[in-house]
Coordinates of C-alpha atoms in Angstrom, one line a residue:
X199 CA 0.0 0.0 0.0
X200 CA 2.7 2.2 0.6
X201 CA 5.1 1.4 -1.9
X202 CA 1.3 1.9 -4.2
X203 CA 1.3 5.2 -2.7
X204 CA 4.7 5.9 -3.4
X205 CA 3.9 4.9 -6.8
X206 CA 1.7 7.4 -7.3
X207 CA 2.9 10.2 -5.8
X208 CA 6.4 9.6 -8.3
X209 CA 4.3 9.3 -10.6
X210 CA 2.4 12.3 -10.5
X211 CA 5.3 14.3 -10.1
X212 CA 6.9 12.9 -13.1
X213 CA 3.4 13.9 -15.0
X214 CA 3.9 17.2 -13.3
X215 CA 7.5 18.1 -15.2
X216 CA 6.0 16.7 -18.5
X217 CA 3.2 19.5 -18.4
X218 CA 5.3 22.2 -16.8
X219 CA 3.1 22.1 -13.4
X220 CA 4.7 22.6 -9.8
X221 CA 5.0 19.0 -7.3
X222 CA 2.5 21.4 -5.5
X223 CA -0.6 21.0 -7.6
X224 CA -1.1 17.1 -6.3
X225 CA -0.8 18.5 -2.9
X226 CA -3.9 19.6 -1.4
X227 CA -4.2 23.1 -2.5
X228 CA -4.0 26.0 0.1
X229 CA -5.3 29.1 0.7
X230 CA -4.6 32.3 2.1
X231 CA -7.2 34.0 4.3
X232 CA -6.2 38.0 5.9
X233 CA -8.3 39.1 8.3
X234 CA -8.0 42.5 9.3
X235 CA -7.7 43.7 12.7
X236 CA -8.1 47.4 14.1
X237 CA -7.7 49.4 16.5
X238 CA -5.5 52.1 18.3
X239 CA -1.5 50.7 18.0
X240 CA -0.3 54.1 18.7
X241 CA -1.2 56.8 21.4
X242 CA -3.1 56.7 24.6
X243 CA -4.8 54.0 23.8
X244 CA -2.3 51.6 22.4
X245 CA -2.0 49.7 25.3
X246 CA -5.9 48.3 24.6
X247 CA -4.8 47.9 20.8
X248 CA -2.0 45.9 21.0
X249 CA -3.4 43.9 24.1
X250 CA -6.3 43.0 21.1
X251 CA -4.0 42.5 18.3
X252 CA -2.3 40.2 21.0
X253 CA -5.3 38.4 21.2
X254 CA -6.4 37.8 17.9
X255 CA -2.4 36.8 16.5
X256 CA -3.1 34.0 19.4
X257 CA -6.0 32.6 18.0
X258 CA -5.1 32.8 14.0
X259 CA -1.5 31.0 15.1
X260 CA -3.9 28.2 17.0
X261 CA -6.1 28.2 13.9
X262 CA -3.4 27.6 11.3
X263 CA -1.6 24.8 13.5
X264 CA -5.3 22.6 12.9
X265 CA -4.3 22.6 9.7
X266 CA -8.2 23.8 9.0
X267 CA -9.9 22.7 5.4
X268 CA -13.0 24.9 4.5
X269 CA -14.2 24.8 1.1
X270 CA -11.7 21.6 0.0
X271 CA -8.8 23.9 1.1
X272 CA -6.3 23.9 3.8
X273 CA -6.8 27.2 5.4
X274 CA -3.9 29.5 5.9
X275 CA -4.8 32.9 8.4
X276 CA -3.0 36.0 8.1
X277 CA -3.5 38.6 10.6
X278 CA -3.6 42.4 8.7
X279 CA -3.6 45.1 12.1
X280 CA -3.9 48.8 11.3
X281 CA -3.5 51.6 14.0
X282 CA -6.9 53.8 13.4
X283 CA -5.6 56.0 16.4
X284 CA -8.6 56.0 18.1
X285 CA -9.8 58.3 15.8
X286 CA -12.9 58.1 13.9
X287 CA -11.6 59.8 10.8
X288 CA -8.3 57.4 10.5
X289 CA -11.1 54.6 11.5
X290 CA -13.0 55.5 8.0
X291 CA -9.6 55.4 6.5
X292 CA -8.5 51.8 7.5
X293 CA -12.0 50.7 7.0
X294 CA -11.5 51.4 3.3
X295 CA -7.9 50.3 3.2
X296 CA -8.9 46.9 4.8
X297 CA -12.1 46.7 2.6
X298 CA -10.1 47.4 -0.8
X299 CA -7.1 44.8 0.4
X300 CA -10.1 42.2 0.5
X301 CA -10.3 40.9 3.6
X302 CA -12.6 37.7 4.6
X303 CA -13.8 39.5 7.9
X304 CA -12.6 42.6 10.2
X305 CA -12.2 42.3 14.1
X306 CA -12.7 45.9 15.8
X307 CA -13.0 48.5 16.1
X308 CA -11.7 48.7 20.0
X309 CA -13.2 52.5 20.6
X310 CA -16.9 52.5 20.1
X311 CA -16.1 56.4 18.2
X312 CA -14.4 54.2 15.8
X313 CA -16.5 51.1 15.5
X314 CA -19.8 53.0 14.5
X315 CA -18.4 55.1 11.8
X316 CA -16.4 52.3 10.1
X317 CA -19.2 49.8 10.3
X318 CA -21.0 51.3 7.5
X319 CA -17.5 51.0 5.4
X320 CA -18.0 47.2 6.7
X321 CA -21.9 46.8 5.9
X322 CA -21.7 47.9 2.2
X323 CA -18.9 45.6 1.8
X324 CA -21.0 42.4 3.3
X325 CA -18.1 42.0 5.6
X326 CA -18.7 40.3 9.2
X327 CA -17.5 42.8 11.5
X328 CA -16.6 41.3 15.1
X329 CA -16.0 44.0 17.8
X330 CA -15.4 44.7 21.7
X331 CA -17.3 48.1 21.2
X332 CA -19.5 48.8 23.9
X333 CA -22.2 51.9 22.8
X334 CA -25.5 50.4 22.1
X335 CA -25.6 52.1 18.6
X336 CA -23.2 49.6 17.4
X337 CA -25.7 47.3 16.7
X338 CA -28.9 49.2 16.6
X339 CA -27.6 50.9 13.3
X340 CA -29.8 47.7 11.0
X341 CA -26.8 46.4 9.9
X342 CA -26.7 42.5 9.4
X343 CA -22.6 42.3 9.9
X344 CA -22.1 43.4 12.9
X345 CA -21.3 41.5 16.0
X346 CA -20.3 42.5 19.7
X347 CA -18.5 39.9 21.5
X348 CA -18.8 41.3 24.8
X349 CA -22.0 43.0 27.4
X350 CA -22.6 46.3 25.8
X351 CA -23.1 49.7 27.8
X352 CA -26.9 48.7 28.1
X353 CA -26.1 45.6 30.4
X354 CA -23.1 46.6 31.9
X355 CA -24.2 50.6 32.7
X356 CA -27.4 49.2 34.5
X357 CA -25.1 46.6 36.7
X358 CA -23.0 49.2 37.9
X359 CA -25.9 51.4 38.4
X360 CA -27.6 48.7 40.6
X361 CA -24.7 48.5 42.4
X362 CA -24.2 52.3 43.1
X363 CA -27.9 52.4 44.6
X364 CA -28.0 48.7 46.2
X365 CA -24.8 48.2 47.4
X366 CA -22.8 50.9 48.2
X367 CA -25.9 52.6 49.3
X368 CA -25.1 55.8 47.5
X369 CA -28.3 58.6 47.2
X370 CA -26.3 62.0 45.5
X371 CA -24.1 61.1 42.4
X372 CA -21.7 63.4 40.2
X373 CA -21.0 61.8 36.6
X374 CA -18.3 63.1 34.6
X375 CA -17.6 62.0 30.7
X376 CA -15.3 62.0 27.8
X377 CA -17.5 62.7 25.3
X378 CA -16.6 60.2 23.3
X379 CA -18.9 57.9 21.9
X380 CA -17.9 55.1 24.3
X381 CA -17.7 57.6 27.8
X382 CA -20.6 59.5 27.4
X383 CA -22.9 56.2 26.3
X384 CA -21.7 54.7 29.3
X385 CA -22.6 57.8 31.2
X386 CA -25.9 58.2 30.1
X387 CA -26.8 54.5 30.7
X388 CA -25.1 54.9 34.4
X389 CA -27.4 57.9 34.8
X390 CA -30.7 56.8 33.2
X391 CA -30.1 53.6 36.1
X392 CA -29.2 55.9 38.9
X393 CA -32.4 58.1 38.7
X394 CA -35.1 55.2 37.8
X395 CA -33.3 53.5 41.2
X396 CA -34.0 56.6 43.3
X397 CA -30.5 58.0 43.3
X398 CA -30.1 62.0 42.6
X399 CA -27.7 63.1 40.1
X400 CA -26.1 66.2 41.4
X401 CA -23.6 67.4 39.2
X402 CA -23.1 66.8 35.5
X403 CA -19.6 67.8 33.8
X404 CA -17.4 66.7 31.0
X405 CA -13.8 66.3 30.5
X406 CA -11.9 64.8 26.9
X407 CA -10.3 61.3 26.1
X408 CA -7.3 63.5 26.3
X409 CA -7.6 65.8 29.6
X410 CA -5.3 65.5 32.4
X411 CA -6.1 68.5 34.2
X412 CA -9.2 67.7 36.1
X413 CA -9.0 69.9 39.6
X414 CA -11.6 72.1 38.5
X415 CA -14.2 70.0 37.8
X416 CA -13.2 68.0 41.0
X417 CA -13.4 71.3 43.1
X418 CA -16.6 71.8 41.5
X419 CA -18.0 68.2 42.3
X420 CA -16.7 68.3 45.7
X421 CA -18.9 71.3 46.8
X422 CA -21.7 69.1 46.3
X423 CA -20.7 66.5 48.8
X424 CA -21.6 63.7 46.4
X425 CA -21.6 60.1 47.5
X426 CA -20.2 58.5 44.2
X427 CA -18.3 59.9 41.0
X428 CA -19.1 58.1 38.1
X429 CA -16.2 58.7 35.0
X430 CA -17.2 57.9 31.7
X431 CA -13.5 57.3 29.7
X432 CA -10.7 54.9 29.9
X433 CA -7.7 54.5 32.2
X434 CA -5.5 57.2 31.3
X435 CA -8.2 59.9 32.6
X436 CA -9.4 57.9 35.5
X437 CA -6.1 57.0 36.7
X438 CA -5.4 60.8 36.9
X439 CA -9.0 61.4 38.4
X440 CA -8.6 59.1 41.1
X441 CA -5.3 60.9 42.4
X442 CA -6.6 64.1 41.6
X443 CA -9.6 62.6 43.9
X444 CA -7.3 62.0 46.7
X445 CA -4.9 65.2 46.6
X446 CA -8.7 67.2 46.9
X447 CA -9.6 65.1 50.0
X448 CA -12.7 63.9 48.0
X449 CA -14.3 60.6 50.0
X450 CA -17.0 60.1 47.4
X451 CA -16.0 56.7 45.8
X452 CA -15.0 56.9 41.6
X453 CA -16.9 54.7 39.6
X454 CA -16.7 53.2 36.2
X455 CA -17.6 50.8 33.8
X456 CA -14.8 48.9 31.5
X457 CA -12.8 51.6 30.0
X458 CA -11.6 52.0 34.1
X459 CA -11.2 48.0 35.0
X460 CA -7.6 47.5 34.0
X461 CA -4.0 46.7 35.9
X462 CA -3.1 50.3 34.0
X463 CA -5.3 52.5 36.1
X464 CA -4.2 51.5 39.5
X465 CA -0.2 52.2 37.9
X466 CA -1.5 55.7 36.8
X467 CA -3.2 56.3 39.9
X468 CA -0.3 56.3 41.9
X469 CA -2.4 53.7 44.1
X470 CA -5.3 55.9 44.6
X471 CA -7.4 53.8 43.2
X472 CA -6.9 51.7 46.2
X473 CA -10.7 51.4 48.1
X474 CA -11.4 53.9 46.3
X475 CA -13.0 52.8 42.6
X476 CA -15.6 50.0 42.4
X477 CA -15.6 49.2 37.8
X478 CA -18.1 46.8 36.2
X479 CA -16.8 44.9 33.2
X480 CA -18.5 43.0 30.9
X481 CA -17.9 38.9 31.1
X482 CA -16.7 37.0 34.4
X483 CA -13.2 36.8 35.8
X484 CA -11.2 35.3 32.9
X485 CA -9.5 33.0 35.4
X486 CA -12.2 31.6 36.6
X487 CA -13.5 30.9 33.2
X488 CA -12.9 27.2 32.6
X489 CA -10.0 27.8 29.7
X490 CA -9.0 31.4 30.9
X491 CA -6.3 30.3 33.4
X492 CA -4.7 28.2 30.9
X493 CA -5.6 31.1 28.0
X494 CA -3.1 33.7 30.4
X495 CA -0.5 31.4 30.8
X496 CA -0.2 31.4 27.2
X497 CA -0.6 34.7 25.9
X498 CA 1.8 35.4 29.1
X499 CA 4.7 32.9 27.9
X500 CA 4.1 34.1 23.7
X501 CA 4.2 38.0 24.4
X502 CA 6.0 38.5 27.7
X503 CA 3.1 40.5 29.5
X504 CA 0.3 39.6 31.2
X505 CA -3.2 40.1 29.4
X506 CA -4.9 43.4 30.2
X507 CA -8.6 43.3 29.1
X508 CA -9.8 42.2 26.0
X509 CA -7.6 40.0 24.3
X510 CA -9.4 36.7 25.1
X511 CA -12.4 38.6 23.7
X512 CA -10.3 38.9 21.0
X513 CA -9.2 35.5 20.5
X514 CA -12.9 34.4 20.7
X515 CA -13.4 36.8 18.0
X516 CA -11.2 35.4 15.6
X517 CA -13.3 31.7 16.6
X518 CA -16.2 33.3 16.3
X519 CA -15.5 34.0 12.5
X520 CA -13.8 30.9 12.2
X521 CA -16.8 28.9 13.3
X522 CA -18.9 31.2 10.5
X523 CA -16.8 29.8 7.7
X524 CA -16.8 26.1 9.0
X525 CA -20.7 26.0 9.4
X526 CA -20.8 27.4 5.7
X527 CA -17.5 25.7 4.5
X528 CA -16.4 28.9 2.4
X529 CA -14.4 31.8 3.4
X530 CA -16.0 33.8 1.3
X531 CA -18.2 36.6 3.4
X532 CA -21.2 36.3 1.3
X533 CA -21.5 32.4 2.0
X534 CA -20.5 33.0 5.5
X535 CA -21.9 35.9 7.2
X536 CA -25.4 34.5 7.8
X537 CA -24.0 31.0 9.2
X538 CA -22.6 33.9 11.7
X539 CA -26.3 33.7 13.2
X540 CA -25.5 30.2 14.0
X541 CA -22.2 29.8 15.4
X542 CA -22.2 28.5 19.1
X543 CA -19.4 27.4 20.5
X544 CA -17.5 27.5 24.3
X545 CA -15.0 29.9 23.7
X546 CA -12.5 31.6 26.5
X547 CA -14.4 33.6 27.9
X548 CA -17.4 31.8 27.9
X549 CA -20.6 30.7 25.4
X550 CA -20.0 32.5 22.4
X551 CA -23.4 33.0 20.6
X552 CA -25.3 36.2 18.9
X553 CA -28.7 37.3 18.9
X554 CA -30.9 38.8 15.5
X555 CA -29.2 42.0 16.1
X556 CA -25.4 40.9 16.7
X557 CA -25.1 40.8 20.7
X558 CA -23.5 38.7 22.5
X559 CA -26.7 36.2 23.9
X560 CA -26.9 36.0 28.4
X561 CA -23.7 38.3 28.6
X562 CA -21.9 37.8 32.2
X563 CA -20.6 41.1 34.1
X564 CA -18.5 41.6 37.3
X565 CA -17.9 44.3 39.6
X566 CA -14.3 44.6 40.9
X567 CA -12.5 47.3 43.4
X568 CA -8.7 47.8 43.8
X569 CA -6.7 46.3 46.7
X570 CA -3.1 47.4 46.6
X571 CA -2.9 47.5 43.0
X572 CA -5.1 44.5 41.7
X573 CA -8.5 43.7 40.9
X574 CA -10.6 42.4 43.8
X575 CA -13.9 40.7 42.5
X576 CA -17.1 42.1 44.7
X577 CA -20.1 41.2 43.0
X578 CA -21.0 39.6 39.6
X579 CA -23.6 37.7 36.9

């Protein structure tokens, strides 16, 4: 049978010089497949960038060592990342870059002011569009291609809301936002919760995804002797907040959803953040997820750092479009984009699985405070 085999193969290798034909074409044929990754690879944000491009170069290595075959073809992934800066213009521009470089499916944007604009590049291009952003609009725009792998602001503004009022107790809140698409969604979600739970909202400001200076508005907000300050933004800003916070003698707690529950803000904090912030973040502890443990080890021992937020949401990203081609058995986004529907599948951080508008179906969330310097878990789905 071998020696048949052998046979076989000489021959068809001979036949192969006759006609002028590589060894290759009696292999099974292969084919290359780029998905394009963006997000923010430089600027104050390119710590959540490359933490997501981490996270999806995991998965597309892990998926090219099964040695996939979709469509009678082994399956080669290649990973294309561009930097959009956090920016929605430079997020239109990748959009079309990524679009005309023909692409089989785009993870991101990270930035929910990103996302929306450059999910209308996506929609007219029928490509599946797999995202971590968080504003509601995301998927309320009546696109078909869109997909949030994560809670959105909706589910995880009213958790931290309910905690605010439940837990901690809290009556007179000050919110403060970025005014980004992201910060002030979250914001108004956080608010909207607040007031239908009884709480009064005493103070309403707003800072930018770039301020650093925020004594004013703190002086401002401390006059009114509020319980809780909610911040609508990321780390960089609520880092600073929370030790602007302490040098004020301000004993309202800081709140915040996501953008505020990384390793990052208690390093820019200076440890103020310490007792002092309660975050909610979509999805449960990823170590107690029951392949997150071995998902940090990992990404730990392949990039040298330690995960910050999203890049198992990443990773199940790049599964989640996998699973899309496998259950049509093409590549090709037309074929593939409504088996999206259908994909279900245990991924790392948990049941991966979209509803008719692209959300994430029974999405977990967990509230966390600081104790010196790390995540504590408090409460949680």
């Amino acid at each position: 049978m071998i020696v048949l085999h052998t046979r076989r193969f000489a021959l068809g290798i001979a036949l192969a010089s006759v006609l002028g034909l590589p060894a290759a074409a009696f292999a099974q044929a292969e084919q290359t497949v780029t998905i394009g990754h963006a997000g923010p690879l430089t600027g104050g944000a390119a710590h959540w960038g490359k933490d997501n491009d981490n996270g999806a170069r995991l998965a597309v290595e892990d998926l090219n060592k099964q040695g996939l075959v979709i469509g009678g073809k082994k399956i080669k992934f290649v990973l294309q990342s561009e930097d959009d800066q956090a920016d929605p213009k430079q997020a239109m521009l990748v959009a079309n870059k990524l679009t005309d470089m023909g692409v089989k499916g785009v993870l991101g944007h990270f930035n929910s002011g990103a996302a929306i604009p450059a999910s209308a590049v996506y929609s007219r291009a029928g490509l599946p569009n797999v995202s971590t952003a968080t504003n509601p609009t995301f998927t309320r725009q009546g696109y078909d291609n869109v997909f949030r792998i994560l809670a959105s602001d909706d589910d995880v503004g009213a958790a931290i809301a309910n905690f605010t009022v439940k837990d901690l107790k809290a009556r007179k809140i000050a919110v403060i936002d970025d005014r980004t698409a992201y910060g002030q969604g979250a914001a108004e979600v956080f608010t909207r919760g607040v007031k239908a739970l009884g709480g009064t909202v005493v103070a309403q400001e707003f800072g930018s995804d770039k301020a650093t200076d925020f004594m004013a508005i703190l002086t401002s907000i401390k006059a009114k002797q509020p319980d809780v300050v909610f911040y609508g933004g990321m780390d960089a800003q609520g880092g600073l907040i929370a030790r602007q916070m302490k040098q004020l003698g301000i004993t309202a707690k800081l709140l915040g959803t996501d953008g505020l529950c990384t390793n990052e803000v208690a390093k820019i904090s200076g440890g103020a953040v310490d007792g002092l912030l309660y975050c909610t973040r979509g999805g449960k502890e990823i170590e107690k997820t029951p392949r997150g443990a071995e998902f940090e080890q990992r990404y730990k021992a392949r990039f040298g750092v330690e995960v910050l937020t999203y890049a198992p949401y990443l990773y199940d990203a790049m599964m989640a479009l996998a699973a899309g081609m496998r259950e049509a058995n093409s590549v090709e986004p037309a074929a593939y984009l409504p088996a999206m529907r259908k994909v279900k599948f245990e991924g790392v951080t948990g049941t991966i699985g979209f509803d008719a508008k692209g959300n994430l179906q029974k999405p977990d969330f967990t509230v966390f405070t600081y104790k010196d310097g790390k995540r504590v878990r408090v409460a949680g789905s």
